[in-house]
Short mmCIF file of C-alpha atoms in Angstrom, two decimals:
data_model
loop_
_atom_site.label_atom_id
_atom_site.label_comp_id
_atom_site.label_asym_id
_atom_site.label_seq_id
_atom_site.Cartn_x
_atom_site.Cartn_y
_atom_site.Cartn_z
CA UNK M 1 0.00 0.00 0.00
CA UNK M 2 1.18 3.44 -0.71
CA UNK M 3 2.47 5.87 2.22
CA UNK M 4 0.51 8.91 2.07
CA UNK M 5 3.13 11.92 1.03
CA UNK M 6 2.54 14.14 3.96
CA UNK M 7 4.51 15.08 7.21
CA UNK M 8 1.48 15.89 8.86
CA UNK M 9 2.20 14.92 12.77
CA UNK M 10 -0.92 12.29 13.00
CA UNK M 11 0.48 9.26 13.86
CA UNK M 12 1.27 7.46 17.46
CA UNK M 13 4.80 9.32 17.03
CA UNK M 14 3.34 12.83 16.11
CA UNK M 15 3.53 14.43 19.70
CA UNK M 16 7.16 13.74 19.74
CA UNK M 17 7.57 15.93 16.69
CA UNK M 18 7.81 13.20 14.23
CA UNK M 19 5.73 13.28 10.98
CA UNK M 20 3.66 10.67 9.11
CA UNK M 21 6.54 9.91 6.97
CA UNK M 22 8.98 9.94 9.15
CA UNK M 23 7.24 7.39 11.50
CA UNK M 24 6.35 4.88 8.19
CA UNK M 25 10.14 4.89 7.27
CA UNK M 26 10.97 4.32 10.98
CA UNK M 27 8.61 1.42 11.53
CA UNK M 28 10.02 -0.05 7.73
CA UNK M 29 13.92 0.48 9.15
CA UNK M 30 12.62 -1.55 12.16
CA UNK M 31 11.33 -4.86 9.98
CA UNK M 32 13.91 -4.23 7.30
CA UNK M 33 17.03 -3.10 9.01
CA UNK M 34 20.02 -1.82 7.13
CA UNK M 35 18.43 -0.92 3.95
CA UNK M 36 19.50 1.52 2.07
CA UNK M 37 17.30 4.69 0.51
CA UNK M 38 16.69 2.55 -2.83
CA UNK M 39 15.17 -0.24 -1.30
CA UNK M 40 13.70 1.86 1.38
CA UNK M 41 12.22 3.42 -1.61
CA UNK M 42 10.83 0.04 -2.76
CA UNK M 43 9.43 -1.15 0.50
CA UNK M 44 7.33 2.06 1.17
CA UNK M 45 6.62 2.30 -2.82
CA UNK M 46 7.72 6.07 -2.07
CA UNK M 47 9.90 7.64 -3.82
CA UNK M 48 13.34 8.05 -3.26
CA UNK M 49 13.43 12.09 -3.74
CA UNK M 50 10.67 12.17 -1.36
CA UNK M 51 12.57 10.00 1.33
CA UNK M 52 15.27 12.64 2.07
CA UNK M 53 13.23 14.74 4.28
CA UNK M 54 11.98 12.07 6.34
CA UNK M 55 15.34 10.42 6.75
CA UNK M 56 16.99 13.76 7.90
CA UNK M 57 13.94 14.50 10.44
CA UNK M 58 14.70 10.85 12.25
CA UNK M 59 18.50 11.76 12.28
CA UNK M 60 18.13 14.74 14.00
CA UNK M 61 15.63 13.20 16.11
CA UNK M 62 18.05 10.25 16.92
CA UNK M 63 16.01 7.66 15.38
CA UNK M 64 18.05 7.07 12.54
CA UNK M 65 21.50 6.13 11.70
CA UNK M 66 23.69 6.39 8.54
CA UNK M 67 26.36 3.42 8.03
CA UNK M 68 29.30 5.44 5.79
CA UNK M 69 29.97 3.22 2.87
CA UNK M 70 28.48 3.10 -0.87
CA UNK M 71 25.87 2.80 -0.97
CA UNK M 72 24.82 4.44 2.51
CA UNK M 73 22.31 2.06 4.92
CA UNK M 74 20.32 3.10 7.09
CA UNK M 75 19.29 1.63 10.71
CA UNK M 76 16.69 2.57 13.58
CA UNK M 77 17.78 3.48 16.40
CA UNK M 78 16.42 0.74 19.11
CA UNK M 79 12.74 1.90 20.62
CA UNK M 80 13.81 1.21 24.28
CA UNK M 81 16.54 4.03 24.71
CA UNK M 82 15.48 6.39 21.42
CA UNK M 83 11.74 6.66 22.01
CA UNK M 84 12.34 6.78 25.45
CA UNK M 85 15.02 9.75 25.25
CA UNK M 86 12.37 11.60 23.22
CA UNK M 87 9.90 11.16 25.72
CA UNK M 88 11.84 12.16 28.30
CA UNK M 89 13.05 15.40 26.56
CA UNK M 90 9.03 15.97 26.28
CA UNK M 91 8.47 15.46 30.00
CA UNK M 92 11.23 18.22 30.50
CA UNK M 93 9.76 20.09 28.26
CA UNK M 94 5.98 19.96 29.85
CA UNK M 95 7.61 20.32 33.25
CA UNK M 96 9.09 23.63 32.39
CA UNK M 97 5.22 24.75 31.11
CA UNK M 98 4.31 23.51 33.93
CA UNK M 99 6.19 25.53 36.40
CA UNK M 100 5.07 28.84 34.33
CA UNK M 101 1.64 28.05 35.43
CA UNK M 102 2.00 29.91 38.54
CA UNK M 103 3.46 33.05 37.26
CA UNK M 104 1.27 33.37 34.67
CA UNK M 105 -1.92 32.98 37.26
CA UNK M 106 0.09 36.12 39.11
CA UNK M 107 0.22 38.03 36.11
CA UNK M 108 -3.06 37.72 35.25
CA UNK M 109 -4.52 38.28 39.01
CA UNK M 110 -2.76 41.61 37.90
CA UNK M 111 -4.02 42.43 35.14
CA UNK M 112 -7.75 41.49 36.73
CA UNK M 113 -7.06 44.62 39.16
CA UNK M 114 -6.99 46.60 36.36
CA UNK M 115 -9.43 45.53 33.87
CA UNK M 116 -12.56 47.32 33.76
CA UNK M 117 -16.05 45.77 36.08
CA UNK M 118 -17.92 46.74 33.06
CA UNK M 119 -17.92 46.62 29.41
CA UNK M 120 -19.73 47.46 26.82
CA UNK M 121 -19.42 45.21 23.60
CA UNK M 122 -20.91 46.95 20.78
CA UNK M 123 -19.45 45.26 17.49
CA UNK M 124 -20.00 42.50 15.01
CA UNK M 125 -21.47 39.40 15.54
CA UNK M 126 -18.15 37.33 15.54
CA UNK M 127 -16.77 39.94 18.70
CA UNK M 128 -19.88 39.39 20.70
CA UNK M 129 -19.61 35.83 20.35
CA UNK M 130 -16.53 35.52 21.19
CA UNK M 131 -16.83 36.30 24.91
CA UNK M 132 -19.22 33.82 25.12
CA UNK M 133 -17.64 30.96 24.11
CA UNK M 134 -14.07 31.85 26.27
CA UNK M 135 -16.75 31.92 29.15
CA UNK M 136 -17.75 28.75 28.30
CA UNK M 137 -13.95 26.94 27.76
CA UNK M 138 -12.95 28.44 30.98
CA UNK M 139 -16.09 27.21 32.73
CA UNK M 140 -15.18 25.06 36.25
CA UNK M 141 -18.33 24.39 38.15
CA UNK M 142 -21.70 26.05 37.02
CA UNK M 143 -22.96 28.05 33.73
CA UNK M 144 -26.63 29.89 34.73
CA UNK M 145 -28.81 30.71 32.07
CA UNK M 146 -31.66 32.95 31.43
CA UNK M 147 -33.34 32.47 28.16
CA UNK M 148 -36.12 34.19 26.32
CA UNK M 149 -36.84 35.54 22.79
CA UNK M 150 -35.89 37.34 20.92
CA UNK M 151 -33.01 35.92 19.42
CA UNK M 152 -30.42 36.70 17.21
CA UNK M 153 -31.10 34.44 14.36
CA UNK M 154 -34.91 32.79 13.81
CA UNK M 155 -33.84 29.14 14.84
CA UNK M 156 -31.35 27.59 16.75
CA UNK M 157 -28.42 25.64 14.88
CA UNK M 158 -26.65 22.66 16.89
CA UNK M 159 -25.15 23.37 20.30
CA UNK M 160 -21.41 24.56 20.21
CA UNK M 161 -18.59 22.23 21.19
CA UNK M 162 -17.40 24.62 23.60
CA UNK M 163 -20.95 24.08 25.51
CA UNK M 164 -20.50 19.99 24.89
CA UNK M 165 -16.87 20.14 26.23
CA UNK M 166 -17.74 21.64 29.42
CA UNK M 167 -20.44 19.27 30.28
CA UNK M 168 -17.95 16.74 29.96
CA UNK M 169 -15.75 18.37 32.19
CA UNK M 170 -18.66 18.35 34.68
CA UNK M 171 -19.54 21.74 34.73
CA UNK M 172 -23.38 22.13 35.54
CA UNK M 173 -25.98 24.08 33.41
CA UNK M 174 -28.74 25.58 34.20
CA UNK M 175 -31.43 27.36 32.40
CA UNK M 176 -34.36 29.57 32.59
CA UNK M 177 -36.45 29.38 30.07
CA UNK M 178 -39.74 31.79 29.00
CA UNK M 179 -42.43 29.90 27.60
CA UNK M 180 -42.39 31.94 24.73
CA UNK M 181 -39.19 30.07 23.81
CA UNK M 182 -40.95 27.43 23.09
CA UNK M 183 -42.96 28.78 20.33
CA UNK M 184 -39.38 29.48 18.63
CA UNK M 185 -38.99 27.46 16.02
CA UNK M 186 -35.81 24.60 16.69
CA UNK M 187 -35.56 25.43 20.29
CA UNK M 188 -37.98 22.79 21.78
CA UNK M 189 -35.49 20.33 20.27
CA UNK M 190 -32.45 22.19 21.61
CA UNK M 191 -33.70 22.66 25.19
CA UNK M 192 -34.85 18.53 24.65
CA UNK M 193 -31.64 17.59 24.00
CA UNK M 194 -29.97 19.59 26.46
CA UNK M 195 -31.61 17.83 28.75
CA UNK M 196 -31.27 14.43 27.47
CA UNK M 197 -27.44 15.71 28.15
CA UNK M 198 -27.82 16.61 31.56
CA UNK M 199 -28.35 19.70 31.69
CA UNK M 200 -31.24 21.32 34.35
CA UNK M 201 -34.17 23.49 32.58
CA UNK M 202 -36.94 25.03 34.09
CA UNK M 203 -39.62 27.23 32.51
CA UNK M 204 -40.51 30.58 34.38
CA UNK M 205 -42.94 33.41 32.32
CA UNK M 206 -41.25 36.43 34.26
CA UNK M 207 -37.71 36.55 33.24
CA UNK M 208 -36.66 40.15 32.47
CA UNK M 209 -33.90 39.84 30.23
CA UNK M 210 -31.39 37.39 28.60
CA UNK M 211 -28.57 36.33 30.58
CA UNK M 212 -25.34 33.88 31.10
CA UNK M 213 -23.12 33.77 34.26
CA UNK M 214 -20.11 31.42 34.09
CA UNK M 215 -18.95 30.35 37.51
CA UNK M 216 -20.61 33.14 39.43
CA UNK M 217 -17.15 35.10 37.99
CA UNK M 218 -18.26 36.77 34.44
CA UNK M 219 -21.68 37.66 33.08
CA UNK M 220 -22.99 38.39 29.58
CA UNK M 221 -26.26 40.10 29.28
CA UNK M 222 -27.92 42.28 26.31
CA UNK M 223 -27.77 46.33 27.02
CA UNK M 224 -31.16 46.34 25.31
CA UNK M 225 -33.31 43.48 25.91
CA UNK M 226 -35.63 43.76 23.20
CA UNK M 227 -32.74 44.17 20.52
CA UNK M 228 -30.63 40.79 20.17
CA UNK M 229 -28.04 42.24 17.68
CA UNK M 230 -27.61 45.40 19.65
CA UNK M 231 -24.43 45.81 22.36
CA UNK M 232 -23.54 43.34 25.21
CA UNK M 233 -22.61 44.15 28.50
CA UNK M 234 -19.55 41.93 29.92
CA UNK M 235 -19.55 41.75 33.56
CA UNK M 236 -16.80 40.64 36.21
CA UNK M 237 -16.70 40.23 39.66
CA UNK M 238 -18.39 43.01 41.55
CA UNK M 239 -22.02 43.91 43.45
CA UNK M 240 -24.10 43.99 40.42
CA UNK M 241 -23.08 40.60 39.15
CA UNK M 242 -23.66 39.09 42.83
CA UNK M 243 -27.24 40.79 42.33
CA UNK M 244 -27.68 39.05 38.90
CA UNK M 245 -26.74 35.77 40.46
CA UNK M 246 -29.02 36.43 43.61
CA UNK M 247 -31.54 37.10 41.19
CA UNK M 248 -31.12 34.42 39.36
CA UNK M 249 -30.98 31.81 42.32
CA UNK M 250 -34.51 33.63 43.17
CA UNK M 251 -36.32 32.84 40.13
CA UNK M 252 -34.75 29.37 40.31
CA UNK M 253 -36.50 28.90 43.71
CA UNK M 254 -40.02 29.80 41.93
CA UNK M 255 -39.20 28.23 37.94
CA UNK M 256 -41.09 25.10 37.00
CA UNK M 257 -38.75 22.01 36.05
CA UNK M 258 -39.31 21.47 32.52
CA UNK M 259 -39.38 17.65 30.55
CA UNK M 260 -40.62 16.39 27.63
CA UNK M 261 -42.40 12.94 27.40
CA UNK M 262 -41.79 10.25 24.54
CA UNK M 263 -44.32 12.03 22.11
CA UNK M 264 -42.22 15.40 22.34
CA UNK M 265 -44.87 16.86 24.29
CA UNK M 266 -44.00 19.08 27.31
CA UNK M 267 -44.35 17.83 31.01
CA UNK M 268 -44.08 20.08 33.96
CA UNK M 269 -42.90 19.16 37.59
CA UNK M 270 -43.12 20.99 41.01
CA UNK M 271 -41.75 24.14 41.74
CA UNK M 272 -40.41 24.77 44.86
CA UNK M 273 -42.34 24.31 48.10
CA UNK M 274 -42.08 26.68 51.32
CA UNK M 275 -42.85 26.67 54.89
CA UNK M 276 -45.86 25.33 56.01
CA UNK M 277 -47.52 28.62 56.59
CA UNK M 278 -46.51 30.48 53.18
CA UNK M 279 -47.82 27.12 51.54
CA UNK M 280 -51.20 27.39 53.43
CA UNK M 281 -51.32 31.46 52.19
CA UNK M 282 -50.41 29.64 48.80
CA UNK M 283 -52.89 27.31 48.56
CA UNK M 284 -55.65 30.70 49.68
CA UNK M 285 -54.63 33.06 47.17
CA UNK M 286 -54.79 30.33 44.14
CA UNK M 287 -58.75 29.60 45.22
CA UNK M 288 -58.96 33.74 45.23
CA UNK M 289 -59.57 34.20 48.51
CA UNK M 290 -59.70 38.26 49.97
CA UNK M 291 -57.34 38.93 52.68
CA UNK M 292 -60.06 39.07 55.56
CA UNK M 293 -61.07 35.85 54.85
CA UNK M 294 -57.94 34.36 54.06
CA UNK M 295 -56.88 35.79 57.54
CA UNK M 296 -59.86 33.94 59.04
CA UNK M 297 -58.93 30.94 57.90
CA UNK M 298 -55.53 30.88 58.46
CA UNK M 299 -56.68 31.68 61.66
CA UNK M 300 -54.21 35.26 62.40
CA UNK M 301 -54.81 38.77 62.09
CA UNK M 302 -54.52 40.80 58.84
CA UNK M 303 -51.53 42.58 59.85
CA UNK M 304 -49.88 38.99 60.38
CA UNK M 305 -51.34 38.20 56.99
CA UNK M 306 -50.16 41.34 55.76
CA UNK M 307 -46.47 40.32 56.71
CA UNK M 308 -46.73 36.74 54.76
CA UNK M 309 -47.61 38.27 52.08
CA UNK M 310 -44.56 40.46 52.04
CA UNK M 311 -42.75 37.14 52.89
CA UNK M 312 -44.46 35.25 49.84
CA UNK M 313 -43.31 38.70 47.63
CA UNK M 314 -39.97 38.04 48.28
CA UNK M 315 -39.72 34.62 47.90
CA UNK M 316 -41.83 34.68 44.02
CA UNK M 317 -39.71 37.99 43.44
CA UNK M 318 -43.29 38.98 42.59
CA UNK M 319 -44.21 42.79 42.19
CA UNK M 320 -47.55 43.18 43.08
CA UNK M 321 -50.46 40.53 44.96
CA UNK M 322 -51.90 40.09 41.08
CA UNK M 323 -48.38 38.53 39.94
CA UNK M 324 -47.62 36.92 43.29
CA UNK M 325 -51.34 35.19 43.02
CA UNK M 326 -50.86 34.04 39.61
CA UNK M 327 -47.73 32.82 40.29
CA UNK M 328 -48.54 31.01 43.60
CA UNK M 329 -51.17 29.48 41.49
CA UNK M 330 -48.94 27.71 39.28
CA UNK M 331 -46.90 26.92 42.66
CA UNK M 332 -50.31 25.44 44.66
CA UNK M 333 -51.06 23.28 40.90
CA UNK M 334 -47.98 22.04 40.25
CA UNK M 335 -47.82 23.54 37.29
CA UNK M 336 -51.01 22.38 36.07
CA UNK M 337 -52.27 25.67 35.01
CA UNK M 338 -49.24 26.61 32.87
CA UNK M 339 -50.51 23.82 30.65
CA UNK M 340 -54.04 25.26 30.01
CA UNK M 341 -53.04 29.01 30.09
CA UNK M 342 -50.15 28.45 27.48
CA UNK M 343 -49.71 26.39 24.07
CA UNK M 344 -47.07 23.99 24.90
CA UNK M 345 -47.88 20.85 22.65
CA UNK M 346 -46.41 20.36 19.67
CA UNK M 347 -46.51 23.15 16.70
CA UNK M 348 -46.26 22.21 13.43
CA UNK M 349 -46.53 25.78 11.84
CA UNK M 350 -42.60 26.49 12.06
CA UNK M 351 -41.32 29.61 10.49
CA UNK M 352 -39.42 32.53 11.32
CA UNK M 353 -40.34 34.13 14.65
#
């Protein structure tokens, strides 16, 4: 069979610097020893002008010796003590990266002092992206999502390796998802598969804006929420991303956990449960009970009821008794009414959003 004509590094020798030719004429010298470059030639059905290169790279690599004489033969150096010198000269070699490891983490703990909290990332699409996906390859223990329309393009392509390569690595998603999302053409088959890969995704119909944190350490969010191709703001460590990931952890706490069943239709779990008390004002306000008789049956005063209420507005991160009702009514059903209030089956009418 013909050797391929290339000194492209991808064979079992490559990381030692030795090239796909090199390698074939030093596995041939180890069958076939002391040939010389004619029937060298013949054995690899390469030709001879084509050897030279190869033969020179094992030299200098020790891997190869020239017998003087006429004509000249060549011989492999034995595995044991050349391979093994070359792998020890690559151990040296990572060793000394190694050790640079810690004065490079100085140097850029240094340069973090310095860098700007906040910018603003108002460019092409390629420079936006970018961020993103050095967010996502640096990525140690948790990405957090927040994910609602609009988006930049009018369906979802396939899931970028960067995002694959960090599950592997363990890291652990998770995602907020508007139900509106679902209506997107493409994405109830992305956030499906996302979850077939582990990931955790829960559906939530209040979620102000678009969002990613990597790590609790750097978040990406739009400047203008209603404009996906407008600027992005890059946040780093400071107040205002611990409020985005407090905020985040919040509508976690009150987000439905989202499936799909065998059919591709959507299921929805529990959300969260709370005391005993908040989950008695819960199960009240979902019937649409006033406060005087919810009082009464709780079996406190109204200023007591009053104070639960502010408790129960905290804990939905709800704005007013209207959205904390509704919401606590998806809480006291399980979910239930999300079904009937929103069209989550199937659609079969994709298109552009």
């Amino acid at each position: 069979m013909r050797i391929r004509q290339s000194h492209s590094r991808i064979g079992s020798l490559g990381v030692l610097g030795v090239s796909e030719l090199g390698e074939s004429i030093y596995r041939a010298l180890l069958r076939h020893p002391a040939l010389t470059p004619a029937e060298l030639s013949g054995v690899l059905l390469v030709d001879e002008t084509l050897l030279g290169s190869g033969i020179g790279e094992l030299e200098r690599l020790g891997l190869v010796t020239l017998a003087p004489g006429s004509p000249i033969r060549l011989h492999a150096a034995p595995p044991d003590i050349a391979v093994e010198a070359l792998l020890n000269e690559q151990q040296a070699r990572l060793q000394r990266a190694r050790a640079t490891i810690a004065e490079l983490e100085r140097e850029r703990v240094q340069s973090a002092d310095q860098r700007p909290v906040l910018e603003v990332i108002d460019s092409d699409l390629e420079a936006k992206r970018q961020p993103y996906s050095q967010s996502l390859e640096r990525a140690t223990t948790e990405v957090l999502c927040l994910v609602r329309p609009p988006f930049m393009v009018s369906a979802p392509g396939p899931r970028e390796t960067t995002r694959t390569e960090a599950r592997r690595r363990g890291v652990r998603f998770r995602n907020i998802v508007h139900p509106d999302t679902l209506q997107v053409p493409g994405w109830r088959e992305v956030l499906k598969a996302d979850i077939e890969d582990g990931e955790e995704v829960r559906l939530l119909p209040s979620i102000p804006f678009k969002m990613i944190i990597t790590d609790r350490a750097l978040g990406l969010l739009p400047l203008e929420a209603g404009n996906p191709t407008g600027p992005v703001l890059l946040l780093r460590r400071s107040a205002v991303l611990d409020a985005l990931c407090g905020l985040f952890d919040s509508l976690w706490a009150t987000a439905v956990p989202l499936g799909f069943r065998s059919d591709g239709s959507v299921s929805l779990g529990h959300a969260q449960s709370f005391s005993p008390q908040i989950d008695a004002l819960v199960s009240l306000l979902a019937s649409g009970v006033n406060d005087k008789a919810a009082a009464e049956r709780l079996g406190i005063s109204e200023r007591t009821l009053m104070r639960r209420m502010e408790l129960l507005y905290q804990q939905l991160n709800a704005k007013s008794r209207f959205q904390a009702g509704w919401m606590a009514a998806l809480q006291a059903s399980g979910a239930g009414g999300w079904s009937a209030a929103m069209p989550l089956g199937p659609r079969h009418d994709a298109g552009p959003s």
